[in-house]
C-alpha positions as a printed NumPy array, in Angstrom:
array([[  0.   ,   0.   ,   0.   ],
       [  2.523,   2.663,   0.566],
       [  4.487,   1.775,  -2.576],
       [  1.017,   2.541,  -4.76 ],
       [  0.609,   5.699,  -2.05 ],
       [  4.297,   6.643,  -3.513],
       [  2.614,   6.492,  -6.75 ],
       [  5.238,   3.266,  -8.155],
       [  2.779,   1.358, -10.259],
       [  4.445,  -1.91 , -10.257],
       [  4.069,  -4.898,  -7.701],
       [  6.082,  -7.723,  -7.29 ],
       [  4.839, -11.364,  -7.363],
       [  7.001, -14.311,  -6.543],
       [  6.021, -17.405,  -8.85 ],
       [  7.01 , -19.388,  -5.419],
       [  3.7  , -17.898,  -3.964],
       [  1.914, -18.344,  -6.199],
       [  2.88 , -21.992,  -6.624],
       [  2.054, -22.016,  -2.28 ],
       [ -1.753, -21.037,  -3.236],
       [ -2.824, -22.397,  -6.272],
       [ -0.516, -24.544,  -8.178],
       [ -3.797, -24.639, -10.995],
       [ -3.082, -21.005, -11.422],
       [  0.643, -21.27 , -11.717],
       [  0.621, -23.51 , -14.737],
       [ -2.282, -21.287, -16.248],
       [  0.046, -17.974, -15.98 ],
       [  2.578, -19.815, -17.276],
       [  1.244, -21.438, -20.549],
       [ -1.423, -18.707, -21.042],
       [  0.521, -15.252, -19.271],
       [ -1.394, -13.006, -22.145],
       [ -4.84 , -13.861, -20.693],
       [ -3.57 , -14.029, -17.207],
       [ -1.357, -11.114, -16.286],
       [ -3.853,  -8.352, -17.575],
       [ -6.28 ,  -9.765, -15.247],
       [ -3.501, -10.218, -12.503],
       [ -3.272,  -6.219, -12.931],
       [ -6.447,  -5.362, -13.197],
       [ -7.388,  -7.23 ,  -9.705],
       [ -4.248,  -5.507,  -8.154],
       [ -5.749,  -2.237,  -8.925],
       [ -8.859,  -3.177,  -7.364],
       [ -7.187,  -4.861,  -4.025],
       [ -5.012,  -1.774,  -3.774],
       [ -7.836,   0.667,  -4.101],
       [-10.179,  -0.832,  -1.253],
       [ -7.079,  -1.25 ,   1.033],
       [ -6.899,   2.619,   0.261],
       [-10.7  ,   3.015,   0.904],
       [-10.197,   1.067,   4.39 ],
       [ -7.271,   3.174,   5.016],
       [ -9.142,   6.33 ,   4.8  ],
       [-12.233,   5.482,   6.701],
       [ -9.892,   4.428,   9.496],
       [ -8.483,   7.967,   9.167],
       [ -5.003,   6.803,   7.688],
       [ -3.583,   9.097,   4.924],
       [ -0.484,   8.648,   2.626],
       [  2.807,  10.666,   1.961],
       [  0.842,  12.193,  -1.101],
       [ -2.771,  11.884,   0.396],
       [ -3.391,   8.573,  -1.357],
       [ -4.749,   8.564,  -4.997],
       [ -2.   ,   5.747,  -6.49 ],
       [ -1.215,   5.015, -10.107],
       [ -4.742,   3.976, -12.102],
       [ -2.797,   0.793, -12.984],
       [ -0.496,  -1.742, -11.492],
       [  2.783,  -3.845, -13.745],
       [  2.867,  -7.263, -12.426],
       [  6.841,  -7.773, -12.151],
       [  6.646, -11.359, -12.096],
       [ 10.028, -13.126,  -9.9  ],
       [ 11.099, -16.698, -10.723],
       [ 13.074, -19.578,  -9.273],
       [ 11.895, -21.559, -12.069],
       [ 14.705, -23.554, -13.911],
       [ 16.304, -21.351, -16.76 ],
       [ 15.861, -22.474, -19.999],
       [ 18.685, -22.15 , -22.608],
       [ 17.481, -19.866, -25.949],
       [ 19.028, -22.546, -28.151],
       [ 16.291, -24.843, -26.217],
       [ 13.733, -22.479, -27.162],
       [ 11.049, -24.558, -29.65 ],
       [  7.784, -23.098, -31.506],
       [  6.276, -25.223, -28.472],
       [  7.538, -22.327, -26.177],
       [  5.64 , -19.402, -28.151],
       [  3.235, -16.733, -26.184],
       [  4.976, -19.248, -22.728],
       [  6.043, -18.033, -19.435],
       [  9.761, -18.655, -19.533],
       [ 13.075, -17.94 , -17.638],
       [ 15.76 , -17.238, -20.407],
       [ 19.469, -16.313, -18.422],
       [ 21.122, -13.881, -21.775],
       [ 22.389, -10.29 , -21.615],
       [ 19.982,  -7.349, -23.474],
       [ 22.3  ,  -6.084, -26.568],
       [ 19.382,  -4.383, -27.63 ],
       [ 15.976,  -2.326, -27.119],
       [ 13.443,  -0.305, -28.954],
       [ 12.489,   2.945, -28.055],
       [  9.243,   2.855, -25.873],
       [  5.998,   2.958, -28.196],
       [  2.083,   3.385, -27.302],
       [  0.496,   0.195, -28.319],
       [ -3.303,   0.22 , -28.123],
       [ -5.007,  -3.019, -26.412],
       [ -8.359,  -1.103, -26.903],
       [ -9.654,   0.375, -29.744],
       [-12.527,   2.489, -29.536],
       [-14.418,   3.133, -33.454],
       [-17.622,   5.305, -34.396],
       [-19.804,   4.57 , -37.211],
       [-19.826,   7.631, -39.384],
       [-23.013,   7.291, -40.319],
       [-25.236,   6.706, -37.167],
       [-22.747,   7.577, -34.261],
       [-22.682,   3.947, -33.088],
       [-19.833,   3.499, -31.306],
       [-17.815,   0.14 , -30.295],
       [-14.854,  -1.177, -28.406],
       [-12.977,  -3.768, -29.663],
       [-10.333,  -5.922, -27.529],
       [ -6.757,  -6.272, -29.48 ],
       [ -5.612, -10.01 , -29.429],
       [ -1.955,  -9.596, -28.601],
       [  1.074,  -7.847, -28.318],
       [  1.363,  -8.137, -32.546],
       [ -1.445,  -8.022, -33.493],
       [ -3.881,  -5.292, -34.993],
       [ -7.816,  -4.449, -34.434],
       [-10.166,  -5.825, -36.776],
       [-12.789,  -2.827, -37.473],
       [-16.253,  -4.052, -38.065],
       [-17.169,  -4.045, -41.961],
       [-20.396,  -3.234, -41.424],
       [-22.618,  -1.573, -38.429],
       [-24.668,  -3.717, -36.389],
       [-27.225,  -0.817, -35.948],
       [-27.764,   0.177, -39.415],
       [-28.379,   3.903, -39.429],
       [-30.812,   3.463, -36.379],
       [-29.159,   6.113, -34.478],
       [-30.082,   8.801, -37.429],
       [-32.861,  11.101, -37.561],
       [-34.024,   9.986, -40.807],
       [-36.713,  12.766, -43.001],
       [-38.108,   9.727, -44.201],
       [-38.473,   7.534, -41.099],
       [-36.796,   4.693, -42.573],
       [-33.581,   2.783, -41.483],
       [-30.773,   3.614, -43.907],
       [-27.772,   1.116, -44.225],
       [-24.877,   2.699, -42.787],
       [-22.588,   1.253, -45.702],
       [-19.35 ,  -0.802, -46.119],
       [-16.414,  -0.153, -43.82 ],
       [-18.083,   2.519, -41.894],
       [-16.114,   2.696, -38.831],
       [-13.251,   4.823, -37.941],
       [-11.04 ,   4.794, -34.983],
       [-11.252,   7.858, -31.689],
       [ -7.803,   7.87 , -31.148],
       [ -8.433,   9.611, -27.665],
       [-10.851,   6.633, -26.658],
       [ -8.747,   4.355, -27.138],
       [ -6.741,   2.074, -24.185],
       [ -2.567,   1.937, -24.854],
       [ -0.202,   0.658, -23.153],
       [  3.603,   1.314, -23.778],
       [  5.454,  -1.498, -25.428],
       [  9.244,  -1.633, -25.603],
       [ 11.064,  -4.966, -27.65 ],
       [ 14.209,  -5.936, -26.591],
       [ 17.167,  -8.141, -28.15 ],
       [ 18.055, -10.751, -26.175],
       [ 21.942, -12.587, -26.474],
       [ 23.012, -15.805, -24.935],
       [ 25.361, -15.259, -22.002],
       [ 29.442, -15.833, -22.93 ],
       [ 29.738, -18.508, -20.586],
       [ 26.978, -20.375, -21.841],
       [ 27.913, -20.734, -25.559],
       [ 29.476, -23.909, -26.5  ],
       [ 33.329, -23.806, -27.524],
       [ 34.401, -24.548, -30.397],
       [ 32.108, -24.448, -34.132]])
């Protein structure tokens, strides 16, 4: 609580715990960490904002008066066995895994969106669509599911809002930042010789 009072959105989690209280839940953050750690965050925020809610009925107040970060990083800590990046097989793709190497590399820091917010030029009808993945891109709707309904037509009639009729509120939308980094394998773990 008084790291999110300092306003440090990022809380550690020890894999070793997590193993202690559900060892189900382990093994689904492992093989499945794209569906698990947003919703890991997302219930940190919560759990940190009721602990500050307690705190203030009970008349407690933070360094800062409270507030926090709106969002939580999971920094996730391992004891898990290290697995070599020669050992690393299509198998191993969108996995959990402990890789020992030394960064030679990283991309500047870019917004990514993992929310896309589109309007319907036609009838205003707006929509929020969920981004798969770190790579991939939002599929806009090719056609509106209300169909002009949302117009004042002189007529009285539904008109058909048309192909492609979406466009994208860039200020609606949800981003996060997204850096990539080039990972090499530690000297004293590449074999001698050719």
């Amino acid at each position: 609580l008084a790291q999110w009072r300092r306003g440090q959105g990022y809380m550690d989690v020890y894999l070793a715990h997590v193993r202690e209280y559900d060892q189900d839940l382990l093994e689904l953050l492992q093989t499945r960490p794209i569906d698990f750690l947003p919703a890991m965050e997302a219930a940190a925020v919560d759990v940190l904002r009721r602990l500050e809610m307690d705190a203030a009925e009970s008349g407690e107040d933070g360094p800062d008066g409270g507030g926090g970060p709106p969002e939580v990083q999971i920094v996730l800590q391992s004891d898990q066995h290290p697995l070599s990046i020669r050992d690393v097989t299509a198998a191993h793709v969108n996995k959990l895994l402990r890789i020992p190497g030394i960064i030679i590399g990283a991309s500047r820091m870019r917004a990514r969106a993992v929310s896309v917010r589109c309007k319907c030029k036609t009838c205003g009808a707006e929509k929020e669509i969920p981004v798969p993945g770190p790579f991939a891109q939002a599929a806009l709707p090719g056609r509106c599911d209300r169909n002009g309904q949302a117009t004042d037509d002189a007529l009285g009639g539904e008109a058909d809002c048309g192909p492609a009729p979406f466009v994208v509120i860039p200020d609606r939308c949800v981003y996060v930042d997204q850096q990539t980094l080039k990972l090499q394998e530690a000297p004293e773990v590449v074999p001698t010789g050719g």
